[in-house]
mmCIF file of C-alpha atoms in Angstrom:
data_model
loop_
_atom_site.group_PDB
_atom_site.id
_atom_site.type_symbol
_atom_site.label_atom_id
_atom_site.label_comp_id
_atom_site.label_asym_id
_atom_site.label_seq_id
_atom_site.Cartn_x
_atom_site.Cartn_y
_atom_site.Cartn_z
ATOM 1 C CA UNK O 1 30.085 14.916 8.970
ATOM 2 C CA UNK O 2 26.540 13.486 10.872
ATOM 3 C CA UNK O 3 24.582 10.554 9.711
ATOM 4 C CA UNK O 4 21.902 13.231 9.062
ATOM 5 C CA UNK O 5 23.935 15.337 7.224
ATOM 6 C CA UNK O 6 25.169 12.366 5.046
ATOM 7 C CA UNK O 7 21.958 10.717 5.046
ATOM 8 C CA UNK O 8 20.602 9.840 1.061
ATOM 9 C CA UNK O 9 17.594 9.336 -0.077
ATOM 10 C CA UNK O 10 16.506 6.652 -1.647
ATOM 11 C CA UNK O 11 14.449 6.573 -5.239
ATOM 12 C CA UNK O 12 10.772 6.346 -5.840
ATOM 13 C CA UNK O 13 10.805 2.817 -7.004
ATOM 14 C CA UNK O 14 12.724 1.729 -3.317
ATOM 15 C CA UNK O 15 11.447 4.338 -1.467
ATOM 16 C CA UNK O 16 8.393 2.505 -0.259
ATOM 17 C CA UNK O 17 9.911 -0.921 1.103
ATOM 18 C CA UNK O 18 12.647 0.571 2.884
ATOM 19 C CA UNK O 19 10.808 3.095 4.636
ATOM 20 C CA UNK O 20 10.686 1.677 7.338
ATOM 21 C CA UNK O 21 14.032 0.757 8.234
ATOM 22 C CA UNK O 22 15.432 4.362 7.452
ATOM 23 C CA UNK O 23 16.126 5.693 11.257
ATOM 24 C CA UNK O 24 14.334 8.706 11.874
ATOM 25 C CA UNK O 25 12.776 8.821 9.104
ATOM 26 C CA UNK O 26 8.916 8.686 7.931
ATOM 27 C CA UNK O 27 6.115 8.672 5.507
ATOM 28 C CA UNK O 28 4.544 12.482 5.700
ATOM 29 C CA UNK O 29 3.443 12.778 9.109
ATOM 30 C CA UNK O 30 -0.256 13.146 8.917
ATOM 31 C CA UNK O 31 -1.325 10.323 10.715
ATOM 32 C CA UNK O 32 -2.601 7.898 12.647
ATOM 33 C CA UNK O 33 -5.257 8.343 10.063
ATOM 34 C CA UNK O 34 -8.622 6.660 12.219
ATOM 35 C CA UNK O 35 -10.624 4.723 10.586
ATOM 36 C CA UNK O 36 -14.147 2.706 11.883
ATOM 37 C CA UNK O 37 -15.275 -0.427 9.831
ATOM 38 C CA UNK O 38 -19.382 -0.578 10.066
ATOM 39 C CA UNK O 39 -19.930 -4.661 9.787
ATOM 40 C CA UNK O 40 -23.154 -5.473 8.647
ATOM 41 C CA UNK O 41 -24.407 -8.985 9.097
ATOM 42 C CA UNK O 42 -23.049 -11.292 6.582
ATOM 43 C CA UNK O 43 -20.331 -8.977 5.697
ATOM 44 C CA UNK O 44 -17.955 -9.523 2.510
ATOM 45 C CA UNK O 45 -14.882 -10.901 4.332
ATOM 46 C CA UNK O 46 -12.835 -10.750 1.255
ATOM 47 C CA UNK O 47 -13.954 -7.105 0.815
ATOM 48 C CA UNK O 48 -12.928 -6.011 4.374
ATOM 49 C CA UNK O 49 -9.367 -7.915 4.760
ATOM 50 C CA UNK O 50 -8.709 -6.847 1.267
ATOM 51 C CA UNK O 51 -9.251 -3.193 2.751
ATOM 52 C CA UNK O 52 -7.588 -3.835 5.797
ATOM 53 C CA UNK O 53 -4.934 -5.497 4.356
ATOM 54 C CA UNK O 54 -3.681 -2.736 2.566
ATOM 55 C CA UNK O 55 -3.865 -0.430 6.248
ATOM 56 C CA UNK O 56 -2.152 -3.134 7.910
ATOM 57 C CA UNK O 57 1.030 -3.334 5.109
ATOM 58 C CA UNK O 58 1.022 0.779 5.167
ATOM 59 C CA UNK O 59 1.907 0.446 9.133
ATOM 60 C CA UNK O 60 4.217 -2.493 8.481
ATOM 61 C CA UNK O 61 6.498 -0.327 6.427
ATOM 62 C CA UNK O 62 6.901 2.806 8.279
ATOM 63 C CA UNK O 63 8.321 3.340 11.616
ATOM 64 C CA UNK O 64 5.547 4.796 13.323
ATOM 65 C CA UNK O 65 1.293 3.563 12.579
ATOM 66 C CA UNK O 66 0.092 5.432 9.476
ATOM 67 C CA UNK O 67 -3.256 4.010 10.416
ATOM 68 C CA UNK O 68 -5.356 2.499 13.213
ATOM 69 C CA UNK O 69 -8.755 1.582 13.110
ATOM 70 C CA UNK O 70 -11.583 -0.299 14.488
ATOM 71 C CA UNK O 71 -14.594 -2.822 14.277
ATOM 72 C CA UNK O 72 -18.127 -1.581 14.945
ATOM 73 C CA UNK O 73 -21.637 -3.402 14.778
ATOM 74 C CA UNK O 74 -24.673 -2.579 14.439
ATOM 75 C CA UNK O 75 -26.332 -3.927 18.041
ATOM 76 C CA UNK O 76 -23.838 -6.790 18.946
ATOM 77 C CA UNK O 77 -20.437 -7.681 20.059
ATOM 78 C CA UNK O 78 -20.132 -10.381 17.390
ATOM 79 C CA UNK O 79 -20.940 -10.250 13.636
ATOM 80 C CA UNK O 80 -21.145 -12.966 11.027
ATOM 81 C CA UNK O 81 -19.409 -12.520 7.760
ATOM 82 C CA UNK O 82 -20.080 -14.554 4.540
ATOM 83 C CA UNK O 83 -18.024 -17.019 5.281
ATOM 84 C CA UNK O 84 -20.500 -18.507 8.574
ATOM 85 C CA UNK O 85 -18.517 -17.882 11.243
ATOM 86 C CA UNK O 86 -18.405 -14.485 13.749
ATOM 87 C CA UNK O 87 -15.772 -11.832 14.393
ATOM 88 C CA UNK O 88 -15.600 -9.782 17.587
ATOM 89 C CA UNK O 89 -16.605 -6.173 16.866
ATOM 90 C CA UNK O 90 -14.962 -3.591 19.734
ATOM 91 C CA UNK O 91 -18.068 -1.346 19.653
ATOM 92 C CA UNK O 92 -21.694 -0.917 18.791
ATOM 93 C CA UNK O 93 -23.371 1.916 16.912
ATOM 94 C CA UNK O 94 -25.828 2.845 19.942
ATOM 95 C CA UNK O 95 -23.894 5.335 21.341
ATOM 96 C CA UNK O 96 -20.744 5.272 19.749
ATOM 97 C CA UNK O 97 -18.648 8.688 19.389
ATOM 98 C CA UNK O 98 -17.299 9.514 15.716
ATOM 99 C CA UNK O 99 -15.122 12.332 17.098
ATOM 100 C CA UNK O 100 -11.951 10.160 17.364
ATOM 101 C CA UNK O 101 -12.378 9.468 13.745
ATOM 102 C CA UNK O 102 -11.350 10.393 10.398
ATOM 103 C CA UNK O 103 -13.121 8.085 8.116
ATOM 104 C CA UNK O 104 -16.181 5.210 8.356
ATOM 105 C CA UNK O 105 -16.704 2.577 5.704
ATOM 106 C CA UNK O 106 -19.995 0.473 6.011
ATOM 107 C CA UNK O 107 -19.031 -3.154 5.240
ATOM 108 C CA UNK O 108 -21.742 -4.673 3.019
ATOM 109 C CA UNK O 109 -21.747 -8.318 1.423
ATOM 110 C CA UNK O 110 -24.023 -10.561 -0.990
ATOM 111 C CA UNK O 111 -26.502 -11.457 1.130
ATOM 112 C CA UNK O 112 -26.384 -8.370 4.034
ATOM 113 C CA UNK O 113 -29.737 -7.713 5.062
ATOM 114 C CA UNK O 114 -30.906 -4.714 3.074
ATOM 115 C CA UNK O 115 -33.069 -2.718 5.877
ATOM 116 C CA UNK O 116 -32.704 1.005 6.469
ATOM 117 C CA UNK O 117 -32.079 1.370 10.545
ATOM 118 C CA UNK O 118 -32.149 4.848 11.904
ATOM 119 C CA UNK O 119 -29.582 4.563 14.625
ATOM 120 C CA UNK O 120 -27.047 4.069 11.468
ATOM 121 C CA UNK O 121 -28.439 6.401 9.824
ATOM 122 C CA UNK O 122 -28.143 9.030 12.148
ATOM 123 C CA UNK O 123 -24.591 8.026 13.339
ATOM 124 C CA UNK O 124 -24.019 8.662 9.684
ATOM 125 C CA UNK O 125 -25.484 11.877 9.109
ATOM 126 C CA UNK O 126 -23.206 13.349 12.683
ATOM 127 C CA UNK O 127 -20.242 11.290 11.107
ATOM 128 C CA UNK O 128 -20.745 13.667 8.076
ATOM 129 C CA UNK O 129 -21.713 17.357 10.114
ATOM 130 C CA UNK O 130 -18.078 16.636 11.596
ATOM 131 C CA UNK O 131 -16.199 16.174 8.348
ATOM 132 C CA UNK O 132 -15.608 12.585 8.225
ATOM 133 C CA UNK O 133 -14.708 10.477 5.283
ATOM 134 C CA UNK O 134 -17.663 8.237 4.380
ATOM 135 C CA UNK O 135 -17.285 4.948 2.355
ATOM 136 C CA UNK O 136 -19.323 1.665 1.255
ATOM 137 C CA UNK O 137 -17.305 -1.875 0.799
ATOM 138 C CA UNK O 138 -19.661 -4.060 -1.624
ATOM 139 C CA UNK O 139 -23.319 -2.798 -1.142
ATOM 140 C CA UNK O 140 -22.194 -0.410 1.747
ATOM 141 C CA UNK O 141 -22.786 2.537 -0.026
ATOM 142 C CA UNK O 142 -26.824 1.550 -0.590
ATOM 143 C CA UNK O 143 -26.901 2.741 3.532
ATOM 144 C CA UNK O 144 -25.066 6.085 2.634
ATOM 145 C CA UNK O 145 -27.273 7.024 0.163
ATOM 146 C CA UNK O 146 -30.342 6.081 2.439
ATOM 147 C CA UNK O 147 -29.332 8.446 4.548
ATOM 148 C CA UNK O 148 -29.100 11.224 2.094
ATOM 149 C CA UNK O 149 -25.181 11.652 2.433
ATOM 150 C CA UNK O 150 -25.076 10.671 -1.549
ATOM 151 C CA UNK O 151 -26.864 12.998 -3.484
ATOM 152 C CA UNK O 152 -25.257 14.551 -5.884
ATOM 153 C CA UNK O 153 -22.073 12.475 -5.648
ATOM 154 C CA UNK O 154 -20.682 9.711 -8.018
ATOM 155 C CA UNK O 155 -20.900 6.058 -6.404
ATOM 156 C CA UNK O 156 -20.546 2.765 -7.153
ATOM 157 C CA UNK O 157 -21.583 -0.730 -5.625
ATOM 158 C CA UNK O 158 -22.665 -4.596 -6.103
ATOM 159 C CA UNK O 159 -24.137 -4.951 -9.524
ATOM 160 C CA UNK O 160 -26.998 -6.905 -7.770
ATOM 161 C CA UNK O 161 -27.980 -3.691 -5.916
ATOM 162 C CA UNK O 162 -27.412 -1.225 -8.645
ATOM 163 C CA UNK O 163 -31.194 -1.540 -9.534
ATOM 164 C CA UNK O 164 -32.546 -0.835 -5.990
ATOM 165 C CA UNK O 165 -29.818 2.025 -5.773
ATOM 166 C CA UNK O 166 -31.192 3.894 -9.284
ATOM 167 C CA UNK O 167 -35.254 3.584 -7.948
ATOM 168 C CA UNK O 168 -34.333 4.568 -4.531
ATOM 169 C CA UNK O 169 -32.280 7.001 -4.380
ATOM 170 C CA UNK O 170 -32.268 9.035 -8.325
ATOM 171 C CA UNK O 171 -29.882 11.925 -7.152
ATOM 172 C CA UNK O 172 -27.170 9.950 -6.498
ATOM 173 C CA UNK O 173 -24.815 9.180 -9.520
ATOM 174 C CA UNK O 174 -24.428 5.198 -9.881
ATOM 175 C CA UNK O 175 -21.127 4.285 -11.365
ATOM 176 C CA UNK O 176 -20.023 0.698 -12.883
ATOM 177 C CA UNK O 177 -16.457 0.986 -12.249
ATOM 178 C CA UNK O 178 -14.621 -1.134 -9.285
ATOM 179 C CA UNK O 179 -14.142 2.195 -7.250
ATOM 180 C CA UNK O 180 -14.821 5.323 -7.066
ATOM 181 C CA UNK O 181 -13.762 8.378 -4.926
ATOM 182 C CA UNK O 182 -15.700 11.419 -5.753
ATOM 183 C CA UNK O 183 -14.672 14.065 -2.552
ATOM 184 C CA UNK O 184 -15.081 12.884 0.700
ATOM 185 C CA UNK O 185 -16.842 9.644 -0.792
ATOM 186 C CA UNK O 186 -15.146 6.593 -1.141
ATOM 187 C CA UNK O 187 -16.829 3.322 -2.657
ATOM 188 C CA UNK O 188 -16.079 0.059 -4.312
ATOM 189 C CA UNK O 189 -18.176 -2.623 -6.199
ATOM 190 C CA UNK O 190 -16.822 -6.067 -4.435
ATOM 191 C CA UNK O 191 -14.085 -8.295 -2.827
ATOM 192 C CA UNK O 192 -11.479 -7.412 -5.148
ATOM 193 C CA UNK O 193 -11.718 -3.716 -5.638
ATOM 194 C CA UNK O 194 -11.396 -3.033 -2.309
ATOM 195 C CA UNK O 195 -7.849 -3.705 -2.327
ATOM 196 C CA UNK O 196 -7.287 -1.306 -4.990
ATOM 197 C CA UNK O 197 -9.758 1.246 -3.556
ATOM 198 C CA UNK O 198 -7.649 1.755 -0.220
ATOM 199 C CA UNK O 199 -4.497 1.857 -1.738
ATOM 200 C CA UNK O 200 -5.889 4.957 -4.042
ATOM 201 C CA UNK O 201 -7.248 6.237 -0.459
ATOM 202 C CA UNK O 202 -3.325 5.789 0.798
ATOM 203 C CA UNK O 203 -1.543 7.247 -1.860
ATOM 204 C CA UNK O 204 -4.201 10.401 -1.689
ATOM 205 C CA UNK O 205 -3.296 10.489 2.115
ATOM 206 C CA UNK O 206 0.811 9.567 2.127
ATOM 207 C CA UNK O 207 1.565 9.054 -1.502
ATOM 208 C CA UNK O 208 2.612 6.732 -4.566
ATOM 209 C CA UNK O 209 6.116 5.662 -2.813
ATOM 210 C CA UNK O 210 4.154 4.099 0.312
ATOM 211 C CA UNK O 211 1.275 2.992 -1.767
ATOM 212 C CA UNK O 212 4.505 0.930 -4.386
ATOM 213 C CA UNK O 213 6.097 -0.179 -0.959
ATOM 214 C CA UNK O 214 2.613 -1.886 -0.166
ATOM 215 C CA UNK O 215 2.032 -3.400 -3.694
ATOM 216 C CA UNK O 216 5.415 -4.899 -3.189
ATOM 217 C CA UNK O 217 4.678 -6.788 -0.490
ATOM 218 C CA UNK O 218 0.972 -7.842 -1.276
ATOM 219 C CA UNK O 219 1.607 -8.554 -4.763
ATOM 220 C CA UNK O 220 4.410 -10.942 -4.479
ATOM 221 C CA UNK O 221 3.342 -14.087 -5.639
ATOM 222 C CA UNK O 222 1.248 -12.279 -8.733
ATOM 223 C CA UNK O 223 1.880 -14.627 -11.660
ATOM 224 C CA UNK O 224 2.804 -13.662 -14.951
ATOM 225 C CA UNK O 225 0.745 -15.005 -17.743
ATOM 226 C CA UNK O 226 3.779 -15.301 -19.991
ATOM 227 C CA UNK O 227 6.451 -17.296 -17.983
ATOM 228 C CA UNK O 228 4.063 -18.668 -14.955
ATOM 229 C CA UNK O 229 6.725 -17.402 -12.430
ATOM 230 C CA UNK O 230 5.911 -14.701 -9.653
ATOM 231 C CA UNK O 231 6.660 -11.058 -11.010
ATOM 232 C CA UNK O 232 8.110 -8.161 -9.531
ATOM 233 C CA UNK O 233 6.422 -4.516 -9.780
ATOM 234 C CA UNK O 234 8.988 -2.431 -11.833
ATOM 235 C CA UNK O 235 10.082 -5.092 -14.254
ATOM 236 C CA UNK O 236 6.304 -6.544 -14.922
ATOM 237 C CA UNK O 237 4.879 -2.878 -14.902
ATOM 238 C CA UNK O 238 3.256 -2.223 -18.776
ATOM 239 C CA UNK O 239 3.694 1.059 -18.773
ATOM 240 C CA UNK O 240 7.265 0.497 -19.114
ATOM 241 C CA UNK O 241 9.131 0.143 -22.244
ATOM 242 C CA UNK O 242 10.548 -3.713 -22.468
ATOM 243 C CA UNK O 243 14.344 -2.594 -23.234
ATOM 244 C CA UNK O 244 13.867 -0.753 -19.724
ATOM 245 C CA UNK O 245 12.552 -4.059 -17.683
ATOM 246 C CA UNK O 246 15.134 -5.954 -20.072
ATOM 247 C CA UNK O 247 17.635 -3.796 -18.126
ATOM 248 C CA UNK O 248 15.891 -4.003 -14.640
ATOM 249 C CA UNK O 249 15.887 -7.619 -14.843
ATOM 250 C CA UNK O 250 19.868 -7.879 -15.764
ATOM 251 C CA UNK O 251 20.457 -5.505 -12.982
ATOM 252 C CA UNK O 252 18.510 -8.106 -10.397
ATOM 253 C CA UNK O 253 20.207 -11.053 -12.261
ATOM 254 C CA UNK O 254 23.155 -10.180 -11.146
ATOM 255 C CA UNK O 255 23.688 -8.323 -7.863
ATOM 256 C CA UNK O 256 26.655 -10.665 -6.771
ATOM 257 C CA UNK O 257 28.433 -9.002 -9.147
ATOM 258 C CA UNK O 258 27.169 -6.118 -10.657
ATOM 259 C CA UNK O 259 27.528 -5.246 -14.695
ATOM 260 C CA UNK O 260 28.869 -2.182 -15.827
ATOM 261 C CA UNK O 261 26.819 0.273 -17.568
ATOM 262 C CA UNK O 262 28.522 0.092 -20.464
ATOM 263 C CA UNK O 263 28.143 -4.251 -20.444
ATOM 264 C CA UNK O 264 24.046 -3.594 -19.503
ATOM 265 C CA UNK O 265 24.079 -1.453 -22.720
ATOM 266 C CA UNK O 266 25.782 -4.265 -25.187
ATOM 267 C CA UNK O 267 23.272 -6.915 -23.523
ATOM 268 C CA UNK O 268 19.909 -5.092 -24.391
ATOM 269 C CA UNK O 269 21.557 -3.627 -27.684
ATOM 270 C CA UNK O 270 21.323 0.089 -26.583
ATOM 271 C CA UNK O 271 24.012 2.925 -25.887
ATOM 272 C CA UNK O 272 24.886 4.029 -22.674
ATOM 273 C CA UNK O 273 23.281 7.042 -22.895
ATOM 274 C CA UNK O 274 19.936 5.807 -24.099
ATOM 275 C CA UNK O 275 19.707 3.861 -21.253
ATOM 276 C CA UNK O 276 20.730 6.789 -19.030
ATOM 277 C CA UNK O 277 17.843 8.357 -20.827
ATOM 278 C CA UNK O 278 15.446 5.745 -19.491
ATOM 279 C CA UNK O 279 16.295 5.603 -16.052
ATOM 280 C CA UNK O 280 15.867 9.160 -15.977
ATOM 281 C CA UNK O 281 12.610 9.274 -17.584
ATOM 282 C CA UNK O 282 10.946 6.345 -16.139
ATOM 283 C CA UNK O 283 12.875 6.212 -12.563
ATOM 284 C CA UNK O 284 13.928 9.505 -11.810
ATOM 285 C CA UNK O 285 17.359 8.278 -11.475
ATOM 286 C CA UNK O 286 20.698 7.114 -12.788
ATOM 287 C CA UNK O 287 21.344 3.235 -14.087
ATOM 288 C CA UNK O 288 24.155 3.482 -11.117
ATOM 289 C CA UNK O 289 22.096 5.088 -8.540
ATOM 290 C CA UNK O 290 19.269 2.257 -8.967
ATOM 291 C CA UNK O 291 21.752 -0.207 -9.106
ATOM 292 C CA UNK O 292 23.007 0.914 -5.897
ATOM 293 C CA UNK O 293 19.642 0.684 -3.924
ATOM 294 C CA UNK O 294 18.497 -2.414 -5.753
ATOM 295 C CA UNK O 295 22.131 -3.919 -3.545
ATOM 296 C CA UNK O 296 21.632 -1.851 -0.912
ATOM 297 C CA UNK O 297 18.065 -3.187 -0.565
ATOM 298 C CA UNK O 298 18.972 -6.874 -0.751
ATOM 299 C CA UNK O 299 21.802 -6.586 2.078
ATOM 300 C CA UNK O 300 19.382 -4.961 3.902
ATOM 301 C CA UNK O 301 17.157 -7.986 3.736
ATOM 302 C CA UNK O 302 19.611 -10.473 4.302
ATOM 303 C CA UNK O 303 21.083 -8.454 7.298
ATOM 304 C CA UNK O 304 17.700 -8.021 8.971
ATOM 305 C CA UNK O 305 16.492 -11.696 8.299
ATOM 306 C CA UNK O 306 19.609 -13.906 8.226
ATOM 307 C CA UNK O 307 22.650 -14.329 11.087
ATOM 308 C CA UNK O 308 25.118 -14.461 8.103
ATOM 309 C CA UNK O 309 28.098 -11.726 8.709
ATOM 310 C CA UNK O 310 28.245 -8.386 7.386
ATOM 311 C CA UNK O 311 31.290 -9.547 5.474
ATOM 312 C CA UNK O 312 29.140 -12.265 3.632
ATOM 313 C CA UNK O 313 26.254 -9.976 2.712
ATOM 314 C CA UNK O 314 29.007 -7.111 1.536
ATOM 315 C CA UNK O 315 29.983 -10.018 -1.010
ATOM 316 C CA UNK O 316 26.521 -11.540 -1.856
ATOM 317 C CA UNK O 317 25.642 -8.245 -2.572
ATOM 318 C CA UNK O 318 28.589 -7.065 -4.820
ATOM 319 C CA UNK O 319 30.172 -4.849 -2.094
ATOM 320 C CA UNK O 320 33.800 -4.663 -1.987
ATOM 321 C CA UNK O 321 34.613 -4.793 1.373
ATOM 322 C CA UNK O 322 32.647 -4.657 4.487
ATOM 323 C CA UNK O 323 33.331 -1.111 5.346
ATOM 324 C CA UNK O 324 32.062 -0.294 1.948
ATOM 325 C CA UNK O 325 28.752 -2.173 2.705
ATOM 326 C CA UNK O 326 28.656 0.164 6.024
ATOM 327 C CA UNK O 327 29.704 3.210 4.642
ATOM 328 C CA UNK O 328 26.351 2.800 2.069
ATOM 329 C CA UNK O 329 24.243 1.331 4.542
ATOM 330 C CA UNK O 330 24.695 4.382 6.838
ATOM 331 C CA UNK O 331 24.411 6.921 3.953
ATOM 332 C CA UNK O 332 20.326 5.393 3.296
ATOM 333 C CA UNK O 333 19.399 4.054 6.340
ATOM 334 C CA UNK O 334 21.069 6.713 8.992
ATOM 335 C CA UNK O 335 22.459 3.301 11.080
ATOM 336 C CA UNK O 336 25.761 1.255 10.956
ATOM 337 C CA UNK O 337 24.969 -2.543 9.632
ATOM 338 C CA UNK O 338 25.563 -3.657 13.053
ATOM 339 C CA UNK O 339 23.775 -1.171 14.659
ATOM 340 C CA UNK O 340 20.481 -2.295 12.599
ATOM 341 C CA UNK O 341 21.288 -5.718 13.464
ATOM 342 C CA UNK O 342 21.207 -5.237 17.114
ATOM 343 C CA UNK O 343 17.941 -3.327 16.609
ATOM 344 C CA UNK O 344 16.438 -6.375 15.308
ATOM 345 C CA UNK O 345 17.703 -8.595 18.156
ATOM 346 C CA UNK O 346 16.001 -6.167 20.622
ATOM 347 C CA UNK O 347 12.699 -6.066 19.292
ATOM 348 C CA UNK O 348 13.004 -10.238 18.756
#
């Protein structure tokens, strides 16, 4: 039987990391999805990275870019953000073409000159005629609204420009959460909600299993106000019932060699099938399945970004034998152990 044929699929809460490393597979080809950052003069840098960020993680996990984008400024080649210093723009507004496009955010900050200019304004208003995505990072959205490309829709921005928003322009809808995406209007309040705000733009564009893959990675060293140690998503996630992260956690605990169902059960004081129960309603999958991946996962790790032998990772990982290891490792990610180690050396 082919590798294709064979090929599994891994679960929504693994989905996302191991994307991609799965050969020939992909997020939901819809992409590049092109997107043009508008810096305006003392730009929020936290605001944009945080935004960017999230682009540049989406591309990291998937075998071809989900996203490109670009820098643009307003009549220079440089641009200062908050923190004093400059960053190279690649284009200019006069003159620039939104056709190659699919979305524009206007990158605002604390103290961004607040002045209405017309060329932006009427790069804007074309970006809009040809269906574009509009967005405002801090006080970006003030210029959107300015140009009559908010009326009617729900926004939010900086707190210290909600007052000039309301008297300036009353038919837009001012809104005090962190973001907000009301149709083809995207907008967030400051630095740290524009982290959040892109990965809801993401998920509406690929879905939740890239968007988890991406909080994965940028979320790492999140602390947990209980123990002071860095968390992991599905065991710290609150929507979860704490016998079901008791279980996650025993599972991670001990991949080397992996507990029984029946011995995961006893631990957390549950029966087997209760605990069946909550894999299936809260990971749309069996306790063996996700213990599977969760090995799987880790081996994949360790083969990609350690020389140790296959044979050594089949046993850190609780694999029987090697050709066990590769039989599993084939059936997820389409490609022998070896052959995904010599795809690493290449690209080295």
């Amino acid at each position: 039987m082919s590798a294709s044929k064979r090929q599994r699929t891994f679960s929504s809460l693994f989905i996302g990391s191991n994307q991609a490393f799965i050969e020939g597979k992909n997020a939901e080809d819809i992409g590049p999805v092109r997107i043009g950052f508008i810096l305006l003069e003392n730009f929020s840098m936290m605001a944009f990275t945080g935004a960017v960020d999230a682009l540049v993680t989406a591309n990291l996990l998937s075998s071809t870019p989900l996203y490109r984008f670009e820098t643009i400024g307003i009549d220079s080649s440089t641009v200062r953000c908050d923190l004093g210093f400059d960053i190279s723009v690649s284009s200019q507004i006069r003159g620039f073409q939104v056709d190659d496009l699919d979305m524009i955010f206007i990158c605002g900050g604390y103290r961004s000159p607040l002045k209405p200019n017309d060329q932006l304004f009427d790069l804007l208003r074309t970006a809009d005629k040809k269906g574009l995505v509009l967005g405002g990072l801090w006080n970006g959205s003030l210029f959107l609204a300015w140009a009559g490309l908010m009326d009617g829709y729900e926004c939010t921005l900086h707190p210290e420009n909600r007052a000039c928003l309301e008297e300036t322009c009353p038919r837009v809808i001012p809104s005090t959460q962190a973001f907000v995406i009301d149709r083809n209007r995207v907008s967030c309040a400051g630095a740290s909600s524009a982290l959040n705000m892109m990965l809801a733009t993401i998920k509406k564009h690929y879905g939740k299993n890239v968007v988890r893959g991406i909080e994965e990675v940028l979320t790492c060293d999140k602390i947990s106000e209980e123990s002071g140690r860095p968390i992991l998503t599905a065991t710290s996630d609150p929507m979860l019932p704490e016998k079901f992260k008791e279980v996650l956690q025993l599972m991670e605990s001990n991949i080397e060699e992996p507990l029984g169902i029946d011995e995961l059960a006893n631990f957390v004081g549950l029966s087997r099938r209760q605990i069946e129960r909550l894999f299936h309603r809260y990971a749309d999958t069996t306790p063996s399945k996700y213990y599977l991946e969760l090995r799987i996962t880790r081996a994949r790790r360790l083969l990609l970004q350690t020389n140790e032998s296959v044979t050594s990772i089949a046993a850190a990982c609780g694999f029987l034998t090697q050709p066990h290891l590769s039989r599993c490792y084939r059936d997820y990610f389409g490609i022998s152990p070896t052959e995904a180690r010599q795809a690493r050396d290449r690209e080295a």
